[in-house]
Coordinates of C-alpha atoms and ligand atoms in Angstrom, one line a residue:
X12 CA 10.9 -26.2 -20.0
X13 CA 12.7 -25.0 -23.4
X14 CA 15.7 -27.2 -24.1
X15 CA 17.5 -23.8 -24.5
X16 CA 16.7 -19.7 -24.4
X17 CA 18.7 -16.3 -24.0
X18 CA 18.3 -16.0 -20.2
X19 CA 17.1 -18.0 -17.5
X20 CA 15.6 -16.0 -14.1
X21 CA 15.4 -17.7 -10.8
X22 CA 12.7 -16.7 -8.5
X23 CA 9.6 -14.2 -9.5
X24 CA 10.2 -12.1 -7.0
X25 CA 10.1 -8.2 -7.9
X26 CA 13.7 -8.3 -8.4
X27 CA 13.3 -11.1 -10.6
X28 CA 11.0 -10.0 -12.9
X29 CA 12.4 -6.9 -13.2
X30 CA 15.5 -8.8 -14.3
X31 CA 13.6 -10.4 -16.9
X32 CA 11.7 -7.8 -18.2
X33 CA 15.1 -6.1 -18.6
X34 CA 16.3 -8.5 -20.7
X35 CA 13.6 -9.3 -22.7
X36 CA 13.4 -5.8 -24.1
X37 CA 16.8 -6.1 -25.1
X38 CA 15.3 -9.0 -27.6
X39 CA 16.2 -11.8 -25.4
X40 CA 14.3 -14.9 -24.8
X41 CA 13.5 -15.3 -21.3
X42 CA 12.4 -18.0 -19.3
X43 CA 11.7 -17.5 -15.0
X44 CA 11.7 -20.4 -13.0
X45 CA 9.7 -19.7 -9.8
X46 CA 9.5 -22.4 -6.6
X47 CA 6.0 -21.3 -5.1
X48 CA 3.1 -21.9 -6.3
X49 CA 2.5 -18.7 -6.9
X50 CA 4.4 -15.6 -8.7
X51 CA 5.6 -12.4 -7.1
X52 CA 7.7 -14.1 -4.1
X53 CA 7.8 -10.9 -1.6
X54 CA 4.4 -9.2 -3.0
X55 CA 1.7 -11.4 -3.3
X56 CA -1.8 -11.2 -1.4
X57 CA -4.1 -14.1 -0.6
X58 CA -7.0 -15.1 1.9
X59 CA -4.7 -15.3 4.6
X60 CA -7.6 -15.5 7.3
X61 CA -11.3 -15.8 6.2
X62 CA -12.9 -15.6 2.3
X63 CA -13.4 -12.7 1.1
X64 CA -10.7 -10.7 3.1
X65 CA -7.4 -10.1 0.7
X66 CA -4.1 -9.9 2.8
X67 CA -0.7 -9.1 1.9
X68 CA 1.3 -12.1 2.4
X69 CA 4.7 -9.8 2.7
X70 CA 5.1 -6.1 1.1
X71 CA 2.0 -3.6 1.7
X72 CA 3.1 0.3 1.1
X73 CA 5.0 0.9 -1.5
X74 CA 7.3 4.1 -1.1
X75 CA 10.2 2.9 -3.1
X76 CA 8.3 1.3 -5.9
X77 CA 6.5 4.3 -6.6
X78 CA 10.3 6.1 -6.5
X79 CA 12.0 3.6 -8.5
X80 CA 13.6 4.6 -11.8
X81 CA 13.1 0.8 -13.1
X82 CA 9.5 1.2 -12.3
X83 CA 8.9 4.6 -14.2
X84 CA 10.0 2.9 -17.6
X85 CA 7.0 0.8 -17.4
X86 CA 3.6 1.6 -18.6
X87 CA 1.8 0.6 -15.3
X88 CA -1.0 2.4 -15.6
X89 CA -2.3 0.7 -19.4
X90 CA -1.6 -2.5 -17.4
X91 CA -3.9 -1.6 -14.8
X92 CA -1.8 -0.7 -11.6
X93 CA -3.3 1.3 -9.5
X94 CA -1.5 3.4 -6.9
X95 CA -3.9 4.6 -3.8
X96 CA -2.5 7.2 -2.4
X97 CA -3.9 7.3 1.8
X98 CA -4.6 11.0 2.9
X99 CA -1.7 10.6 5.5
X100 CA 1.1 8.4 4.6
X101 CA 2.3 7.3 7.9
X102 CA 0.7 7.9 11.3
X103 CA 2.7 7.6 14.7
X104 CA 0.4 7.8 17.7
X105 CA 1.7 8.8 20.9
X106 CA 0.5 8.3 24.8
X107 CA -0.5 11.4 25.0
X108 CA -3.0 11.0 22.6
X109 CA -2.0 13.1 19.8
X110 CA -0.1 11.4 16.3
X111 CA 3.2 12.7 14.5
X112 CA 2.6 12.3 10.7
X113 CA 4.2 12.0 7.9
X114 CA 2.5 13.7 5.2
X115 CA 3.1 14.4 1.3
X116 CA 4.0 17.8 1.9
X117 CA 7.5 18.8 3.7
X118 CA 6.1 22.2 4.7
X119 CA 2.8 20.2 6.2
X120 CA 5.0 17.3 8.4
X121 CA 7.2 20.9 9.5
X122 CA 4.3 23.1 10.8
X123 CA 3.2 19.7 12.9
X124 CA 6.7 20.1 14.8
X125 CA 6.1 23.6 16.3
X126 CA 9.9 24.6 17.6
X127 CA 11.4 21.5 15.5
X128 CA 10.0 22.6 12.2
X129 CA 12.8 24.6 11.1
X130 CA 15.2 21.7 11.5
X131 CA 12.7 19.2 9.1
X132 CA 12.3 21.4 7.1
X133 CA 15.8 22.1 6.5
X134 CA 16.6 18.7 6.3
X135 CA 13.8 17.7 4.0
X136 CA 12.9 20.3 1.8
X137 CA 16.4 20.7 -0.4
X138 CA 16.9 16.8 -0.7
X139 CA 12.7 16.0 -1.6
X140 CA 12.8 18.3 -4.6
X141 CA 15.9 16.3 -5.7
X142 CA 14.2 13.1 -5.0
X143 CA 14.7 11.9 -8.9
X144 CA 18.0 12.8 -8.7
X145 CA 18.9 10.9 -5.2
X146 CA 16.9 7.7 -6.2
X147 CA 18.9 7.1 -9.0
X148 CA 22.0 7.6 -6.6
X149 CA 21.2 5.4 -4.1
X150 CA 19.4 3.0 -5.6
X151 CA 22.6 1.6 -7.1
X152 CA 25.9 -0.1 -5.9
X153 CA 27.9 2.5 -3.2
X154 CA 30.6 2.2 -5.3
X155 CA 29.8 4.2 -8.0
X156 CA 30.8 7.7 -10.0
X157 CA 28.1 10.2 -8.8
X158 CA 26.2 11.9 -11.5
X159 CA 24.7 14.0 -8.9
X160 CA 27.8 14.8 -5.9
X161 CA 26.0 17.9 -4.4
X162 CA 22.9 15.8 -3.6
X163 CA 24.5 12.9 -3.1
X164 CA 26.8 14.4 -0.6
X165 CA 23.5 17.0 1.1
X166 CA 22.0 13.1 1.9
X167 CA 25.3 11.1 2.7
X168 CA 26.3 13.4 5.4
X169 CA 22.5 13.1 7.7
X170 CA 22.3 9.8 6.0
X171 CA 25.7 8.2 7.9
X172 CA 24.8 9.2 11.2
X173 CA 23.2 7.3 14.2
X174 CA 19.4 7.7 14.2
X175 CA 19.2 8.3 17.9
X176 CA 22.1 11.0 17.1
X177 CA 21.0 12.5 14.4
X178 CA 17.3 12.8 15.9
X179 CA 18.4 14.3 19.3
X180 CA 20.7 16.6 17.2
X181 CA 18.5 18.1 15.3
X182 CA 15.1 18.1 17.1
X183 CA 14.0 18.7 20.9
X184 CA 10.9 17.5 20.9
X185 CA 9.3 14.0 21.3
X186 CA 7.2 14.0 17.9
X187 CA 9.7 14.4 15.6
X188 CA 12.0 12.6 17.5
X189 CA 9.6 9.9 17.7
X190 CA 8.4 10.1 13.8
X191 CA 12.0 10.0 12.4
X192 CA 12.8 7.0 14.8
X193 CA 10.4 4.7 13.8
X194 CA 10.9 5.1 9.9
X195 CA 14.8 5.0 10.9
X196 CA 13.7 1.6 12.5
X197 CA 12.9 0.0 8.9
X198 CA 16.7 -0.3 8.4
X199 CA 16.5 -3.6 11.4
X200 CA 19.3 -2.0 12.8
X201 CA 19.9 -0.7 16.4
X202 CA 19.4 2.9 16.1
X203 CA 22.4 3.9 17.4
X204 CA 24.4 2.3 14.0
X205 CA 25.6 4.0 11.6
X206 CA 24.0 4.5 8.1
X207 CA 20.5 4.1 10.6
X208 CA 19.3 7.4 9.7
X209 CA 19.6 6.3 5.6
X210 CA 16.8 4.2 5.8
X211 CA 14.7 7.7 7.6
X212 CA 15.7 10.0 5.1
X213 CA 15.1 7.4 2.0
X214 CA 11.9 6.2 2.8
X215 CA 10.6 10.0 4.8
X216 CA 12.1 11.8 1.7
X217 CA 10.0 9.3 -0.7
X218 CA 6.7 9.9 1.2
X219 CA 7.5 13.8 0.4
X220 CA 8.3 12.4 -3.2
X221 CA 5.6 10.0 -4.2
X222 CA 3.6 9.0 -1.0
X223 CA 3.6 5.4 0.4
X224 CA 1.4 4.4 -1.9
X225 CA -0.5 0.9 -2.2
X226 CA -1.8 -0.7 -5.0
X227 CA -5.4 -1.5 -5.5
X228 CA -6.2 -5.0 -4.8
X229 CA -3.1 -6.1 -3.3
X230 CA 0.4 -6.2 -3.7
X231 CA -0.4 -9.0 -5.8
X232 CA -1.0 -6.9 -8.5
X233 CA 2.2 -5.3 -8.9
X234 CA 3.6 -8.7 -9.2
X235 CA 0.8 -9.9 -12.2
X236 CA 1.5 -6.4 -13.6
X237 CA 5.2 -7.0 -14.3
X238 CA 4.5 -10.5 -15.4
X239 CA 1.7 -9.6 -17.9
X240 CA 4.3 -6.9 -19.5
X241 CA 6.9 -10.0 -19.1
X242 CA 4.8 -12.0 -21.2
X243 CA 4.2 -9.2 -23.9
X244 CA 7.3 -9.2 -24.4
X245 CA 7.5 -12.8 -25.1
X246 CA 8.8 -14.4 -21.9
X247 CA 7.8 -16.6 -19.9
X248 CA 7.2 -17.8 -16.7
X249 CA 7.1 -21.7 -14.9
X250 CA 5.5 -22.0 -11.5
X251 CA 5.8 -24.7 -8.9
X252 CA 9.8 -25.0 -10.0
X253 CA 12.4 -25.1 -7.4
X254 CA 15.5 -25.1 -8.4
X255 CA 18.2 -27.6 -7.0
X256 CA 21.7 -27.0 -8.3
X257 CA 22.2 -24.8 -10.9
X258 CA 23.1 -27.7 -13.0
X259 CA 19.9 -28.6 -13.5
X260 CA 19.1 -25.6 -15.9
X261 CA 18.8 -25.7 -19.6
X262 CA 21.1 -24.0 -21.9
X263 CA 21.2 -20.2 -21.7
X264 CA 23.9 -17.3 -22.6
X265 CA 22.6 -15.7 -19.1
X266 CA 21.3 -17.0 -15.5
X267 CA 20.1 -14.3 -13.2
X268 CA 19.7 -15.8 -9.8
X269 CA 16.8 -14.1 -7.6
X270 CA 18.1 -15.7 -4.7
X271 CA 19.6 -14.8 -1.4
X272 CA 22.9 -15.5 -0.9
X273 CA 22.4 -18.3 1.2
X274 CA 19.9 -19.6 -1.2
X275 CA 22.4 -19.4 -3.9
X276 CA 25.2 -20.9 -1.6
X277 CA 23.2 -23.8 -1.5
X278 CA 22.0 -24.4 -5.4
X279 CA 25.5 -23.5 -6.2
X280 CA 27.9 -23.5 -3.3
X281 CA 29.8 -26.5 -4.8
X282 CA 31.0 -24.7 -7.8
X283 CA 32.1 -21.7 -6.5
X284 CA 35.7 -20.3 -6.1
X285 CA 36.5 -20.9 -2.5
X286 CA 37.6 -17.0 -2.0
X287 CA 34.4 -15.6 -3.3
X288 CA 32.6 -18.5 -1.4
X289 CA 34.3 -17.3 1.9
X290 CA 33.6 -13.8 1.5
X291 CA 29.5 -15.1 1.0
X292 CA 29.8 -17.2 4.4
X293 CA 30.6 -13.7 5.9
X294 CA 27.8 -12.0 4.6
X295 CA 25.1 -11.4 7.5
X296 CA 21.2 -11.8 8.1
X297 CA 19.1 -9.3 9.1
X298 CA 17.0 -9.7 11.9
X299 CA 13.9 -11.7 11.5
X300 CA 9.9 -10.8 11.8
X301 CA 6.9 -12.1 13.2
X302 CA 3.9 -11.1 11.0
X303 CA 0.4 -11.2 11.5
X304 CA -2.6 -10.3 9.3
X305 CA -6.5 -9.9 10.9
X306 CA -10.2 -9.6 9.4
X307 CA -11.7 -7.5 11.2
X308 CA -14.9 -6.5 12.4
X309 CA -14.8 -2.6 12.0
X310 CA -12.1 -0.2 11.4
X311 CA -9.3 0.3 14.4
X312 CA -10.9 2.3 16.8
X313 CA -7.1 5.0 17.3
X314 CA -7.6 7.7 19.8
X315 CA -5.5 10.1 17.4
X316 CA -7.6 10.8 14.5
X317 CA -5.0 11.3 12.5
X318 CA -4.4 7.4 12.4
X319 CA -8.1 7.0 10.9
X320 CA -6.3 8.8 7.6
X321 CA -3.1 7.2 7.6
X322 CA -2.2 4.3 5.9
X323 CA 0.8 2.9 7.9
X324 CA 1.0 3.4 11.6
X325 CA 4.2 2.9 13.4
X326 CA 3.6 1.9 17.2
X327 CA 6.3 1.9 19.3
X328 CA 6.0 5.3 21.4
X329 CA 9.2 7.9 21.9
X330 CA 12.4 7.4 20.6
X331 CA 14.3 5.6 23.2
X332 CA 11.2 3.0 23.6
X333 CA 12.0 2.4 19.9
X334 CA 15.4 2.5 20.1
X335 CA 15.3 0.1 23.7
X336 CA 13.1 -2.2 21.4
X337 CA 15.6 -2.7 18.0
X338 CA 18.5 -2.8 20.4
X339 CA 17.0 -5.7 22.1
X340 CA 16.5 -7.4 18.8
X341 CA 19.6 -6.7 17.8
X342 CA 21.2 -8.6 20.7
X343 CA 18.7 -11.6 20.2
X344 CA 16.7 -10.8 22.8
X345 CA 12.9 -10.9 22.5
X346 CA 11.4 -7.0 23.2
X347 CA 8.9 -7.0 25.6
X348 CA 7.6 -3.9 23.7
X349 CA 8.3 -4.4 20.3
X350 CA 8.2 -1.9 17.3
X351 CA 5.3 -2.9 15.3
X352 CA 4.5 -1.7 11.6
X353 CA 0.9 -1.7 10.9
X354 CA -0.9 -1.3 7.5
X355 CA -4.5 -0.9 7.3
X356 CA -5.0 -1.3 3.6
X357 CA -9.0 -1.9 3.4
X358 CA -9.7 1.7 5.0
X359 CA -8.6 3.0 1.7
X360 CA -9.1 0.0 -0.9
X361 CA -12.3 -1.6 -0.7
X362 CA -11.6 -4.5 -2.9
X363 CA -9.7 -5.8 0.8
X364 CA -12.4 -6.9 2.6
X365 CA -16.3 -7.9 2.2
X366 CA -18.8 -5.1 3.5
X367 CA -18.2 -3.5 6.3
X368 CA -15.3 -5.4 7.1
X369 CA -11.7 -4.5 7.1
X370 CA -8.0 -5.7 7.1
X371 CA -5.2 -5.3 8.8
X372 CA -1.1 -6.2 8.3
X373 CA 0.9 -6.0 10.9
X374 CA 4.5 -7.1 11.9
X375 CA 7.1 -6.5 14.6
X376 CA 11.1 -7.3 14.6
X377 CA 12.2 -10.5 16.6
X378 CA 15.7 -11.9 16.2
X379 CA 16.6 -14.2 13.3
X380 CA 15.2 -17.3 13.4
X381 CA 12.9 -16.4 16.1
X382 CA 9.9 -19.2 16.7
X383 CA 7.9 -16.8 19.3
X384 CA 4.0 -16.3 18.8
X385 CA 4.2 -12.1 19.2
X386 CA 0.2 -11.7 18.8
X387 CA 0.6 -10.8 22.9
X388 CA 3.1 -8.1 22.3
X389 CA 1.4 -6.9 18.4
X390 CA -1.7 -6.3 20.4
X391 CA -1.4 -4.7 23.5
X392 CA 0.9 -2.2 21.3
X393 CA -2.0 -1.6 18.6
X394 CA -4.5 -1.7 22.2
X395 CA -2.6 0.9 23.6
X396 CA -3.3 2.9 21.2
X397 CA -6.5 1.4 19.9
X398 CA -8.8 0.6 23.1
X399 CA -11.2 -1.7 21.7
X400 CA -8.8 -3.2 19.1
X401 CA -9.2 -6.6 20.4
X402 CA -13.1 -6.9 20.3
X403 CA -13.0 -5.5 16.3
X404 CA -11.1 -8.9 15.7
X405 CA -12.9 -12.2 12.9
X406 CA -9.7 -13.8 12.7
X407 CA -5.8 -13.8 13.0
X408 CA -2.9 -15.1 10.6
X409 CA 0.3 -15.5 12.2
X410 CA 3.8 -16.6 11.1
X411 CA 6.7 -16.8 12.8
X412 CA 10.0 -15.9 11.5
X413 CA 11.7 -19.2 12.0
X414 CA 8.6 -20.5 10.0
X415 CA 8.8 -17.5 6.8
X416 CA 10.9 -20.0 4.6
X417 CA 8.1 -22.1 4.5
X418 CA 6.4 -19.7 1.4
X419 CA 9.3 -18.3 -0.1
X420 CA 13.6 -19.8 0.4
X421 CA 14.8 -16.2 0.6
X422 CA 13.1 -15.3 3.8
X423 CA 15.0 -17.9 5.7
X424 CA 14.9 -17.4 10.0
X425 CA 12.7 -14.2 8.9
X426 CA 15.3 -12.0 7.5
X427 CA 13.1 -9.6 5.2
X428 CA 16.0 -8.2 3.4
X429 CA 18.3 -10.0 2.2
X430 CA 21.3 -9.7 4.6
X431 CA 21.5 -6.7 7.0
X432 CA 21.7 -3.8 5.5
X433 CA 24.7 -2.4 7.9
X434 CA 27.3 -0.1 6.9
X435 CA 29.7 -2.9 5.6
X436 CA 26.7 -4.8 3.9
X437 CA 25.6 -1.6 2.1
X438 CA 29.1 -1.4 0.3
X439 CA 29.7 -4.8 0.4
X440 CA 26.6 -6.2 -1.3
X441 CA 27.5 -9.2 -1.4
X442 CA 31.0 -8.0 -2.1
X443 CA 32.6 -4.7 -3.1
X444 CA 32.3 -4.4 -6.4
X445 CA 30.9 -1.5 -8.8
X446 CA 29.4 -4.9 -10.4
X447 CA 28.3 -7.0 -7.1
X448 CA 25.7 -8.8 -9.3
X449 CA 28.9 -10.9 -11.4
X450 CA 29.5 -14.1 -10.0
X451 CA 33.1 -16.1 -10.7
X452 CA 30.5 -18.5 -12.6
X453 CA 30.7 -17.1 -16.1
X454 CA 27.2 -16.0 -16.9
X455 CA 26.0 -16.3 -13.6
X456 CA 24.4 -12.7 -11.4
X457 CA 23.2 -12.3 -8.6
X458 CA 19.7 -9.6 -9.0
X459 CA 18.4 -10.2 -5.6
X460 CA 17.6 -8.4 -2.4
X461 CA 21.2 -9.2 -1.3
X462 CA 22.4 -7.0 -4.0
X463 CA 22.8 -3.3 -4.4
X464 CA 20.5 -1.2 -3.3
X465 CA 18.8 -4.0 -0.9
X466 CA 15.8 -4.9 0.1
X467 CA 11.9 -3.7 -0.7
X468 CA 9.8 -3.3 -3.7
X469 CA 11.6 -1.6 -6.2
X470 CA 12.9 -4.0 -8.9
X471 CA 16.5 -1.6 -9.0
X472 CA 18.9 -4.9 -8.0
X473 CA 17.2 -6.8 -10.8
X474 CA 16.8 -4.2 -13.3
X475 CA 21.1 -3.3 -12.5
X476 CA 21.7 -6.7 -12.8
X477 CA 20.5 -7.6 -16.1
X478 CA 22.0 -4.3 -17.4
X479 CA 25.6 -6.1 -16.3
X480 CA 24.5 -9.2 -18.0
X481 CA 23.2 -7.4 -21.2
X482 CA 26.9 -5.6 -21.4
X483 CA 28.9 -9.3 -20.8
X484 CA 26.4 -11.7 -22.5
X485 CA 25.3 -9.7 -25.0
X486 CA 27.3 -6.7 -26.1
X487 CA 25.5 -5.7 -28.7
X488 CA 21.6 -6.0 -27.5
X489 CA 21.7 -3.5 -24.4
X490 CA 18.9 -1.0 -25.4
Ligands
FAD529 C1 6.4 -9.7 5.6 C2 7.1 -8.7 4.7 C3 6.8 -7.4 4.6 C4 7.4 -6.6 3.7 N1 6.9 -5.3 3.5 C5 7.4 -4.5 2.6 C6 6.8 -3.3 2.2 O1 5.8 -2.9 2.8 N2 7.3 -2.5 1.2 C7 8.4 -3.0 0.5 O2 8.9 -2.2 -0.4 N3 9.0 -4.1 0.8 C8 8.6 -4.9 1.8 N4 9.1 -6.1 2.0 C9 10.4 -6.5 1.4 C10 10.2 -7.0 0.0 O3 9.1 -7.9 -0.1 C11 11.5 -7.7 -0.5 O4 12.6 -6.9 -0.2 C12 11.4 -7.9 -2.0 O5 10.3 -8.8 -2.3 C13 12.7 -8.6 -2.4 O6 12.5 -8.9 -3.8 P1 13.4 -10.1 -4.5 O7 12.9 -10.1 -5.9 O8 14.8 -9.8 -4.2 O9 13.1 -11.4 -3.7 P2 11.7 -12.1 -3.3 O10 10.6 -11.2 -3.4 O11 12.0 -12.8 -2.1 O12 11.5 -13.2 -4.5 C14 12.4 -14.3 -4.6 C15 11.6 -15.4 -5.4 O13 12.5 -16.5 -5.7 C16 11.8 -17.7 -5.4 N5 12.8 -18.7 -5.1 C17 13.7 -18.7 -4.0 N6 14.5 -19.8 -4.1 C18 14.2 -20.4 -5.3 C19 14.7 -21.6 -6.0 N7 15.7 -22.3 -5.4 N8 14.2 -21.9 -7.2 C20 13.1 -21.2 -7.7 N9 12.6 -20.1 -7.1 C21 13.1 -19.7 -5.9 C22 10.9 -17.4 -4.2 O14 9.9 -18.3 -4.1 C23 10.4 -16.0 -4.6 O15 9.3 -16.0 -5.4 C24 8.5 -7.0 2.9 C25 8.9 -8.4 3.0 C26 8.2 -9.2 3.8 C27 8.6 -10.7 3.9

């Protein structure tokens, strides 16, 4: 380790990195410290089950990193990122047979919906052909001066409402119903919350944007692509480092922390002011996950077609199955039909799997801290709608989400976000602040998940965050 540098990054995550690429194109020296063994903390890939088969450890579809201003300013594609873009985005079978999609096209998702296609496309169409516009809205601290008001307030109004009530509201007829439910159901929060719908109209309005793309040969790669432009621009990056107490780090003008709260509480707790560390203690987890990743034999055999082109499937049936299911979790009870998420990458990528052979990613919600074995629950769901599912399966990877903190300190009980991303936690991230990244510790921010806008693959907390640091640290190199 350098006896000194400009800036120090904790955690390689995509926030992290993003932090440090940030700052190194300002000019500054930049050195990230990361625990594991490997980079990319919450998108890495390995051979989860057998060799050969490459598995997504956590993130798989990629809506917001394709959306994300940080990620436009990079030049992805002479570093060899690949975005796959699957014919459907997301699938969402029903019992009936048939499948609700989400596709690229507004118009295309509309006509699906027969009497409810007015009502999507109304609510769609205006907000996706301001999608550049909105992203760089909301993928920034609430508390903030609009640059676009008239957007901003065409989402926030939908955007605030219960996803049960806006869904009911606007559409009378299961598939739509059903569609917007289980991409409202991303947020971990009952569906009867407010702010629920945010996380349908964010991540539906994104598929209309850019797709839910994923990259070719595994989320792993968007994490060596941001370190091998890192490392262009001079920095540098040490493995197998976890850090302790924040004493332990060499000199440096700037420390960006890419760690949850309770991850910082804990290297740094001590040293903090006891107000701010009060109002931290307050700040509250998500629920957790159970994941588990398969080789398989053949593709899925889905009764809907539409599921063979799609590259995320969201089981879970009708509305009020989906919302009876995150309401259990939500009251720490274990659903005895859970909402899964599925991703069947290797349909579409075949550097996934050997041969004939496929992939497949699959988690459900659980309450935090859960130890349960789902695999039950995760397969009759995907059997339901799969007959046959179970005899396509080589082997199984499963991990709890008491057990999640085992690869990675920010994922403690299984909490995949950061914190929940309620109404309160969404403009108090970790606190309210138009600058939530500033700690009391002089040269000390926050660029995690738990900051502003949240959670996913986007790289928006880290790249805000070293934007505050460049303006305090370094007045005078912000580029
Ligand atoms: C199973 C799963 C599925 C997901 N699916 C998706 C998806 O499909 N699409 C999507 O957009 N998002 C998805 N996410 C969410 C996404 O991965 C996270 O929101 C995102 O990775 C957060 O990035 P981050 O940089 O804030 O933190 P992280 O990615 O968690 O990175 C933090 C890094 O810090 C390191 N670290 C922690 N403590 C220390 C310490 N004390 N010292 C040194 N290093 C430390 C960790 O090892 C880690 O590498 C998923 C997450 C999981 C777990």
């Amino acid at each position: 380790m350098p006896d000194a540098c400009d800036a120090i990054v904790v955690g390689s995550g995509p926030n992290g990195l993003a932090a440090a690429i940030t700052m190194a194109r300002a000019g500054c020296s930049v050195l990230v410290c990361e625990a594991n063994r490997t980079i990319g903390g919450g998108a890495r890939s390995a051979e989860l089950t057998l060799p050969g088969f490459v598995h997504d450890v956590c993130s798989a579809v990629h809506p917001l990193a394709a959306g994300s201003p940080f990620f436009k300013t990079l030049p992805l594609e002479r570093l060899n990122l690949e975005w796959i873009q699957p014919e459907i985005p997301l699938a969402h079978p029903l019992d009936d047979g048939s499948a609700a999609c989400l596709c690229k096209e507004v118009d295309c998702t509309a006509d699906q919906f027969g009497g409810d296609s007015r009502a999507y496309r109304r609510l769609m169409s205006p907000l996706a052909r301001n999608w550049e516009d909105l992203a760089i809205e909301i993928l920034q601290p609430m508390l903030h001066l609009p640059r676009h008001p008239i957007t901003l307030t065409r989402f926030g109004i939908p955007a605030i409402c219960p996803a049960t009530l806006l869904a009911k509201y606007l559409f009378k007829h299961e598939p739509a119903r059903a569609l917007f439910a289980g991409i409202a159901a991303h947020s971990f929060l009952p569906l009867e919350a407010p702010v629920s719908s945010a996380f349908a109209l964010v991540l539906g309005l994104a598929g209309h944007a850019v797709g839910w793309p994923i990259p070719r040969g595994g989320s792993q790669q968007i994490s060596n692509t941001l370190a091998a432009y890192l490392r262009e621009l001079g920095g540098t990056i040490e493995v197998n480092h976890r850090l302790e107490n924040l004493r332990d780090l060499p000199k440096s003008r700037a420390i960006l922390l890419d760690l949850s709260v309770w991850e910082f509480l804990r290297i740094a707790g001590q040293d903090l002011p006891s107000r701010y560390h009060r109002k931290l203690q307050f700040f509250r987890h998500a629920p957790g996950i159970f994941k588990i990743d398969y080789a398989l034999s053949s593709p899925i055999p889905w009764k809907a077609e539409a599921c063979c082109r799609a590259g995320t499937i969201h089981l879970g049936g009708g509305i009020d199955e989906i919302a009876a299911a995150e309401r259990d979790v939500s009251r720490g009870r274990i659903p005895g039909r859970p909402f899964v998420l599925v991703a069947q990458q290797s349909l579409f990528d075949e550097t996934r799997a050997p041969g004939d052979h496929h992939t497949l990613w699959a988690y459900c919600h659980v309450p935090f801290n859960c130890g349960a074995d789902m695999s039950d629950q995760i397969e009759s769901q995907i059997e339901r709608f799969a007959p046959g599912f179970r005899d396509c399966i080589l082997a199984r990877h499963k991990i709890s989400a008491a057990d999640l903190a085992r690869s990675n300190p920010n994922l403690a009980g299984g909490d995949i976000s950061g914190g929940a991303a309620n109404l309160a936690q969404l403009l108090a991230r970790p606190i309210l602040s138009p600058t939530p990244y500033r700690t009391p510790l002089r040269g000390v921010y926050l660029c995690s998940a738990s900051t502003p806008p949240g959670g996913g693959v986007h790289g928006m907390c880290g790249y805000h965050a070293a934007r505050v640091a460049l303006r305090d640290c370094f007045a005078t190199r912000e580029r």
